Coordinates of C-alpha atoms and ligand atoms in Angstrom, one line a residue:
X1 CA -65.4 19.6 -225.2
X2 CA -61.8 18.8 -226.1
X3 CA -60.2 15.9 -224.2
X4 CA -56.6 16.0 -223.0
X5 CA -54.5 13.2 -221.3
X6 CA -51.8 14.5 -219.0
X7 CA -49.3 11.9 -217.7
X8 CA -47.4 12.7 -214.5
X9 CA -50.6 14.5 -213.4
X10 CA -49.9 14.0 -209.7
X11 CA -46.5 15.7 -210.0
X12 CA -45.4 19.3 -209.7
X13 CA -45.8 20.4 -213.3
X14 CA -48.5 17.9 -214.2
X15 CA -50.9 19.0 -211.5
X16 CA -50.5 22.7 -212.5
X17 CA -51.1 21.7 -216.2
X18 CA -54.3 19.9 -215.1
X19 CA -55.5 23.1 -213.4
X20 CA -54.7 25.2 -216.4
X21 CA -56.6 22.9 -218.9
X22 CA -59.6 22.6 -216.5
X23 CA -59.6 26.4 -216.3
X24 CA -59.6 26.6 -220.1
X25 CA -62.6 24.3 -220.4
X26 CA -61.0 21.0 -221.4
X27 CA -62.0 17.5 -220.2
X28 CA -58.8 16.4 -218.4
X29 CA -57.7 12.8 -217.8
X30 CA -54.8 12.7 -215.4
X31 CA -52.5 9.6 -215.3
X32 CA -49.9 8.7 -212.8
X33 CA -48.4 5.9 -210.8
X34 CA -47.4 8.1 -207.9
X35 CA -43.7 7.0 -208.0
X36 CA -42.6 10.6 -207.3
X37 CA -45.9 12.3 -207.3
X38 CA -48.4 13.1 -204.6
X39 CA -52.2 12.4 -204.5
X40 CA -52.6 15.7 -202.5
X41 CA -51.6 17.7 -205.6
X42 CA -54.9 16.6 -207.2
X43 CA -57.3 16.5 -204.2
X44 CA -58.9 19.8 -205.2
X45 CA -59.9 18.4 -208.7
X46 CA -61.2 15.0 -207.4
X47 CA -64.9 16.0 -207.6
X48 CA -64.6 18.2 -210.7
X49 CA -67.0 17.0 -213.4
X50 CA -64.4 17.5 -216.1
X51 CA -61.6 15.7 -214.4
X52 CA -60.9 12.0 -214.2
X53 CA -57.9 10.1 -213.0
X54 CA -56.3 6.8 -214.0
X55 CA -53.6 5.2 -211.8
X56 CA -51.3 3.6 -214.3
X57 CA -47.6 3.1 -215.0
X58 CA -47.1 4.4 -218.5
X59 CA -44.2 2.0 -219.2
X60 CA -47.0 -0.6 -219.5
X61 CA -49.4 -0.5 -222.5
X62 CA -51.5 2.6 -222.2
X63 CA -55.2 2.6 -223.2
X64 CA -57.8 5.3 -222.7
X65 CA -61.4 5.0 -223.6
X66 CA -63.0 7.6 -226.0
X67 CA -61.5 10.3 -228.1
X68 CA -58.3 12.2 -227.2
X69 CA -57.4 15.5 -228.8
X70 CA -54.2 16.2 -227.0
X71 CA -51.6 14.3 -224.9
X72 CA -49.1 15.9 -222.6
X73 CA -46.4 13.4 -221.5
X74 CA -44.9 14.7 -218.2
X75 CA -44.4 11.4 -216.4
X76 CA -40.8 11.0 -215.4
X77 CA -38.8 11.4 -212.2
X78 CA -37.3 14.9 -212.5
X79 CA -35.0 15.6 -209.7
X80 CA -31.5 14.0 -209.4
X81 CA -32.3 12.6 -206.0
X82 CA -35.2 10.6 -207.6
X83 CA -33.5 9.5 -210.8
X84 CA -30.4 8.4 -209.1
X85 CA -32.5 6.2 -206.8
X86 CA -34.7 4.8 -209.6
X87 CA -32.4 4.8 -212.7
X88 CA -34.0 2.0 -214.6
X89 CA -37.6 3.4 -214.2
X90 CA -36.2 6.7 -215.4
X91 CA -34.8 5.2 -218.5
X92 CA -38.0 3.2 -219.1
X93 CA -40.4 6.1 -218.7
X94 CA -38.5 8.2 -221.2
X95 CA -38.2 5.4 -223.7
X96 CA -40.9 2.7 -223.3
X97 CA -43.3 5.2 -221.7
X98 CA -42.8 7.7 -224.5
X99 CA -43.2 5.0 -227.2
X100 CA -46.5 3.9 -225.6
X101 CA -47.8 7.4 -225.6
X102 CA -46.7 8.1 -229.2
X103 CA -48.6 5.0 -230.2
X104 CA -51.7 6.2 -228.3
X105 CA -51.5 9.6 -230.0
X106 CA -51.2 7.9 -233.4
X107 CA -54.2 5.6 -232.7
X108 CA -56.3 8.6 -231.4
X109 CA -55.0 11.1 -234.0
X110 CA -54.1 13.3 -231.1
X111 CA -51.4 16.0 -230.9
X112 CA -48.8 15.1 -228.4
X113 CA -46.4 17.4 -226.4
X114 CA -43.4 15.8 -224.8
X115 CA -41.7 17.2 -221.7
X116 CA -38.0 17.3 -222.4
X117 CA -35.4 19.2 -220.4
X118 CA -32.4 21.5 -220.3
X119 CA -30.5 18.3 -219.2
X120 CA -30.3 17.3 -222.9
X121 CA -27.6 20.0 -223.1
X122 CA -25.6 18.1 -220.3
X123 CA -22.8 20.2 -218.9
X124 CA -23.0 22.8 -221.8
X125 CA -19.9 24.1 -223.5
X126 CA -22.1 26.9 -225.1
X127 CA -23.7 29.5 -223.1
X128 CA -26.6 30.4 -223.0
X129 CA -28.1 27.3 -224.6
X130 CA -29.9 27.6 -227.9
X131 CA -32.1 24.8 -229.3
X132 CA -29.5 24.1 -232.1
X133 CA -26.8 23.2 -229.5
X134 CA -26.3 19.4 -229.5
X135 CA -25.2 19.2 -225.8
X136 CA -22.4 17.7 -223.8
X137 CA -23.7 14.7 -222.0
X138 CA -21.8 11.9 -220.2
X139 CA -23.7 8.9 -221.3
X140 CA -22.3 6.7 -218.5
X141 CA -22.3 9.2 -215.7
X142 CA -24.9 8.9 -212.9
X143 CA -27.1 11.6 -214.5
X144 CA -26.9 9.9 -217.9
X145 CA -30.0 7.8 -217.1
X146 CA -32.1 11.0 -217.2
X147 CA -30.3 12.9 -219.8
X148 CA -30.1 10.1 -222.3
X149 CA -33.8 9.0 -221.7
X150 CA -34.8 12.5 -222.6
X151 CA -32.6 12.6 -225.6
X152 CA -34.0 9.3 -226.8
X153 CA -37.5 10.7 -226.1
X154 CA -36.8 13.6 -228.4
X155 CA -35.5 11.3 -231.1
X156 CA -38.4 8.9 -231.1
X157 CA -40.8 11.8 -231.0
X158 CA -39.3 13.3 -234.1
X159 CA -39.3 9.9 -235.8
X160 CA -43.0 9.6 -235.2
X161 CA -43.4 13.1 -236.6
X162 CA -41.4 12.4 -239.7
X163 CA -42.4 8.8 -240.4
X164 CA -46.0 8.8 -239.3
X165 CA -46.8 12.5 -239.7
X166 CA -47.9 12.7 -236.1
X167 CA -48.4 16.2 -234.7
X168 CA -45.7 16.5 -232.1
X169 CA -44.4 19.3 -229.8
X170 CA -41.2 19.2 -227.7
X171 CA -40.6 21.5 -224.8
X172 CA -37.2 21.8 -223.2
X173 CA -38.0 22.8 -219.7
X174 CA -35.4 24.7 -217.7
X175 CA -35.4 24.7 -213.8
X176 CA -39.0 25.5 -212.8
X177 CA -40.2 26.2 -209.3
X178 CA -43.3 27.0 -207.3
X179 CA -46.0 25.6 -205.0
X180 CA -46.3 21.7 -205.0
X181 CA -42.6 21.1 -205.4
X182 CA -41.5 18.5 -202.9
X183 CA -39.7 20.0 -200.0
X184 CA -37.4 17.0 -199.9
X185 CA -36.7 16.5 -203.7
X186 CA -33.1 17.7 -203.5
X187 CA -33.5 20.6 -205.9
X188 CA -31.9 23.8 -204.7
X189 CA -35.0 25.9 -204.0
X190 CA -36.9 23.4 -201.8
X191 CA -33.5 22.4 -200.3
X192 CA -32.7 25.9 -199.2
X193 CA -36.2 26.7 -198.1
X194 CA -36.5 23.5 -196.2
X195 CA -33.2 24.2 -194.4
X196 CA -34.4 27.7 -193.6
X197 CA -37.7 26.4 -192.2
X198 CA -35.8 23.8 -190.0
X199 CA -33.4 26.4 -188.8
X200 CA -30.4 24.6 -190.4
X201 CA -27.5 26.2 -192.3
X202 CA -27.8 26.4 -196.1
X203 CA -25.7 23.8 -197.9
X204 CA -23.9 24.8 -201.1
X205 CA -22.3 22.1 -203.2
X206 CA -19.0 23.4 -204.8
X207 CA -17.9 27.0 -204.2
X208 CA -21.3 28.5 -205.2
X209 CA -20.1 30.2 -208.3
X210 CA -22.1 27.8 -210.5
X211 CA -25.2 29.5 -211.9
X212 CA -28.8 28.6 -212.3
X213 CA -31.9 30.3 -213.7
X214 CA -35.4 29.7 -212.2
X215 CA -38.7 29.9 -214.0
X216 CA -41.9 30.4 -212.0
X217 CA -44.4 27.6 -212.6
X218 CA -47.2 29.9 -214.0
X219 CA -44.8 31.2 -216.6
X220 CA -43.7 27.7 -217.5
X221 CA -47.3 26.5 -217.9
X222 CA -48.1 29.5 -220.1
X223 CA -45.1 28.7 -222.4
X224 CA -46.2 25.0 -222.6
X225 CA -49.8 26.0 -223.4
X226 CA -48.7 28.3 -226.2
X227 CA -46.3 25.7 -227.6
X228 CA -49.0 23.0 -227.7
X229 CA -51.3 25.3 -229.8
X230 CA -48.5 26.6 -232.1
X231 CA -47.6 24.8 -235.3
X232 CA -43.9 24.3 -234.4
X233 CA -42.7 20.7 -234.2
X234 CA -39.1 21.2 -233.1
X235 CA -37.8 21.6 -229.6
X236 CA -38.4 24.9 -227.8
X237 CA -36.6 26.1 -224.7
X238 CA -39.0 27.4 -222.0
X239 CA -37.3 28.9 -218.9
X240 CA -36.2 32.1 -217.3
X241 CA -32.9 33.5 -218.7
X242 CA -32.1 35.6 -215.6
X243 CA -29.0 33.9 -214.2
X244 CA -27.8 33.9 -210.6
X245 CA -24.9 32.2 -208.8
X246 CA -25.9 29.7 -206.2
X247 CA -24.0 31.7 -203.6
X248 CA -26.0 34.9 -204.3
X249 CA -29.2 32.9 -204.4
X250 CA -28.5 31.4 -201.0
X251 CA -28.0 35.0 -199.7
X252 CA -31.4 36.0 -201.3
X253 CA -33.1 33.1 -199.5
X254 CA -31.6 34.0 -196.2
X255 CA -33.0 37.6 -196.7
X256 CA -36.4 36.3 -197.8
X257 CA -36.9 33.9 -195.0
X258 CA -35.6 36.4 -192.4
X259 CA -33.5 33.7 -190.8
X260 CA -29.9 33.9 -189.4
X261 CA -28.5 30.8 -191.1
X262 CA -24.9 30.6 -192.3
X263 CA -23.9 29.0 -195.6
X264 CA -21.8 25.8 -195.5
X265 CA -19.9 24.3 -198.4
X266 CA -19.7 20.6 -199.6
X267 CA -18.0 19.0 -202.6
X268 CA -19.7 19.3 -206.0
X269 CA -21.5 16.1 -207.1
X270 CA -20.3 14.3 -210.3
X271 CA -21.6 15.9 -213.6
X272 CA -23.3 18.8 -211.8
X273 CA -23.6 21.4 -214.6
X274 CA -21.7 24.6 -213.8
X275 CA -23.9 26.9 -215.9
X276 CA -27.4 26.6 -217.1
X277 CA -29.2 29.4 -218.9
X278 CA -31.8 29.2 -221.6
X279 CA -31.7 31.3 -224.8
X280 CA -35.4 32.0 -225.2
X281 CA -35.2 33.9 -228.5
X282 CA -37.1 31.2 -230.3
X283 CA -40.0 31.1 -227.7
X284 CA -40.2 34.9 -227.9
X285 CA -40.3 34.8 -231.7
X286 CA -42.8 32.0 -232.4
X287 CA -44.8 31.9 -229.1
X288 CA -44.5 35.6 -228.2
X289 CA -43.7 34.2 -224.8
X290 CA -41.3 35.4 -222.1
X291 CA -41.5 34.9 -218.3
X292 CA -43.3 37.6 -216.3
X293 CA -42.8 36.7 -212.7
X294 CA -40.0 38.3 -210.8
X295 CA -37.7 36.1 -208.7
X296 CA -38.5 37.8 -205.4
X297 CA -42.3 37.5 -205.8
X298 CA -42.1 33.9 -207.1
X299 CA -39.8 32.9 -204.3
X300 CA -42.2 34.5 -201.7
X301 CA -45.2 32.6 -203.1
X302 CA -43.2 29.4 -203.0
X303 CA -41.9 30.0 -199.5
X304 CA -45.4 30.8 -198.3
X305 CA -46.6 27.5 -199.8
X306 CA -43.9 25.5 -197.9
X307 CA -44.8 27.3 -194.7
X308 CA -48.3 25.8 -195.0
X309 CA -47.1 22.2 -195.1
X310 CA -47.5 20.1 -192.0
X311 CA -44.5 20.0 -189.6
X312 CA -43.7 16.3 -190.3
X313 CA -43.2 17.1 -194.1
X314 CA -40.3 19.3 -193.0
X315 CA -38.4 16.5 -191.5
X316 CA -39.2 13.7 -194.0
X317 CA -36.2 12.0 -195.4
X318 CA -35.0 13.2 -198.8
X319 CA -35.6 9.7 -200.3
X320 CA -39.1 8.4 -201.0
X321 CA -39.7 4.7 -200.4
X322 CA -39.6 3.3 -203.9
X323 CA -39.7 -0.4 -202.8
X324 CA -43.3 -0.9 -204.0
X325 CA -42.3 0.1 -207.5
X326 CA -39.1 -1.8 -207.9
X327 CA -39.5 -5.2 -209.4
X328 CA -37.2 -7.7 -207.6
Ligands
LIG401 N1 -39.6 20.7 -212.7 C1 -38.6 21.0 -213.5 O1 -37.9 22.0 -213.3 C2 -38.4 20.3 -214.8 C3 -37.3 20.6 -215.6 C4 -37.1 19.9 -216.8 C5 -37.9 18.9 -217.2 N2 -39.0 18.6 -216.4 C6 -39.8 17.5 -216.8 O2 -41.2 17.8 -216.5 C7 -41.9 16.6 -216.1 C8 -42.5 16.7 -214.8 O3 -41.5 17.1 -213.8 P1 -41.9 17.5 -212.3 O4 -41.0 18.4 -211.8 O5 -43.4 17.8 -212.3 O6 -41.6 16.1 -211.6 P2 -42.5 15.3 -210.5 O7 -41.7 14.2 -210.0 O8 -43.1 16.2 -209.6 O9 -43.7 14.7 -211.5 C9 -43.5 13.6 -212.3 C10 -44.7 12.7 -212.2 O10 -44.6 11.6 -213.1 C11 -45.0 10.4 -212.4 N3 -44.4 9.3 -213.0 C12 -43.1 8.9 -213.1 N4 -42.9 7.8 -213.7 C13 -44.2 7.3 -214.1 C14 -44.7 6.2 -214.8 N5 -43.8 5.2 -215.2 N6 -46.0 6.1 -215.0 C15 -46.9 7.1 -214.5 N7 -46.5 8.2 -213.9 C16 -45.1 8.3 -213.6 C17 -44.6 10.6 -210.9 O11 -45.3 9.9 -210.0 C18 -44.9 12.1 -210.8 O12 -46.2 12.4 -210.3 C19 -40.8 15.4 -216.2 O13 -40.9 14.8 -217.4 C20 -39.5 16.2 -216.1 O14 -38.5 15.5 -216.8 C21 -39.2 19.2 -215.2

């Protein structure tokens, strides 16, 4: 039985990856320190004979007993609300954490896949974004902690590939959504759905003309799975290229949730990208992958999931209490 280590296993994407690898007959070792994740995302796997869990901060030395065939490094705060609150941890998990996992991959002779992001393109001057676009990132802006950590992560991964001959894969993930997102993580889909469920008006930052594209989690996991088993070591965009303006999207959500909310407008935060759309020609060509889930169906599945959450989850503050994780 092949053995895979998945970091960030208690998070949104990590937990779906654990499910997929268990389903494919792997032995899965999940690792997380719960800084932005949730134990409940893994409860259903707790007693599975092929699943084990290690609570650990990957910015500290990482050791795993036994063989490892694959490592998927998904540990990192991922939403602006999180990485603005814990900027140093975000930089550390992208740099020190990635270094630790590359070292582990080298020691175990494992293939490693690194979760990068469309944020490496920053506020892009080229549209849609292809993998050969170098990006437009403000290194010292508030979002720089995430963007630059991920850019460093890609660089050190390629250095291990070139210098040590390590088998590496890099996925540049564009906005992904689905069940197990945190309702209060500040990203637009849970934000709108949470507001709809609480009977509040939907807040748009800026004039709503900025565009986003959203990839359903099952499509994202399929793309990542195919990339891991491909022989391509350079970054690959995985996301949904269907673009929508935030204003049109808010109107879709109002229709979907059957609520009567109005849309209200607030100033655009600093460095918020105006356009974000993946060019997925490379993924189509080398992975024969493209997203299958339509937005209306995917949004309905996601909204149905949020409706099952306990009432108090709806009213939790947007900020997790990070005090246990912050060294004084
Ligand atoms: N969800 C998206 O749309 C998206 C887009 C681009 C990139 N990504 C990348 O995918 C990965 C997962 O994102 P997500 O949306 O599932 O976020 P998430 O916050 O739900 O999951 C991240 C997980 O990593 C864990 N973690 C963070 N720091 C850690 C550390 N030092 N040690 C151990 N565990 C740690 C958290 O507790 C959490 O469970 C991240 O690397 C993120 O940058 C996600």
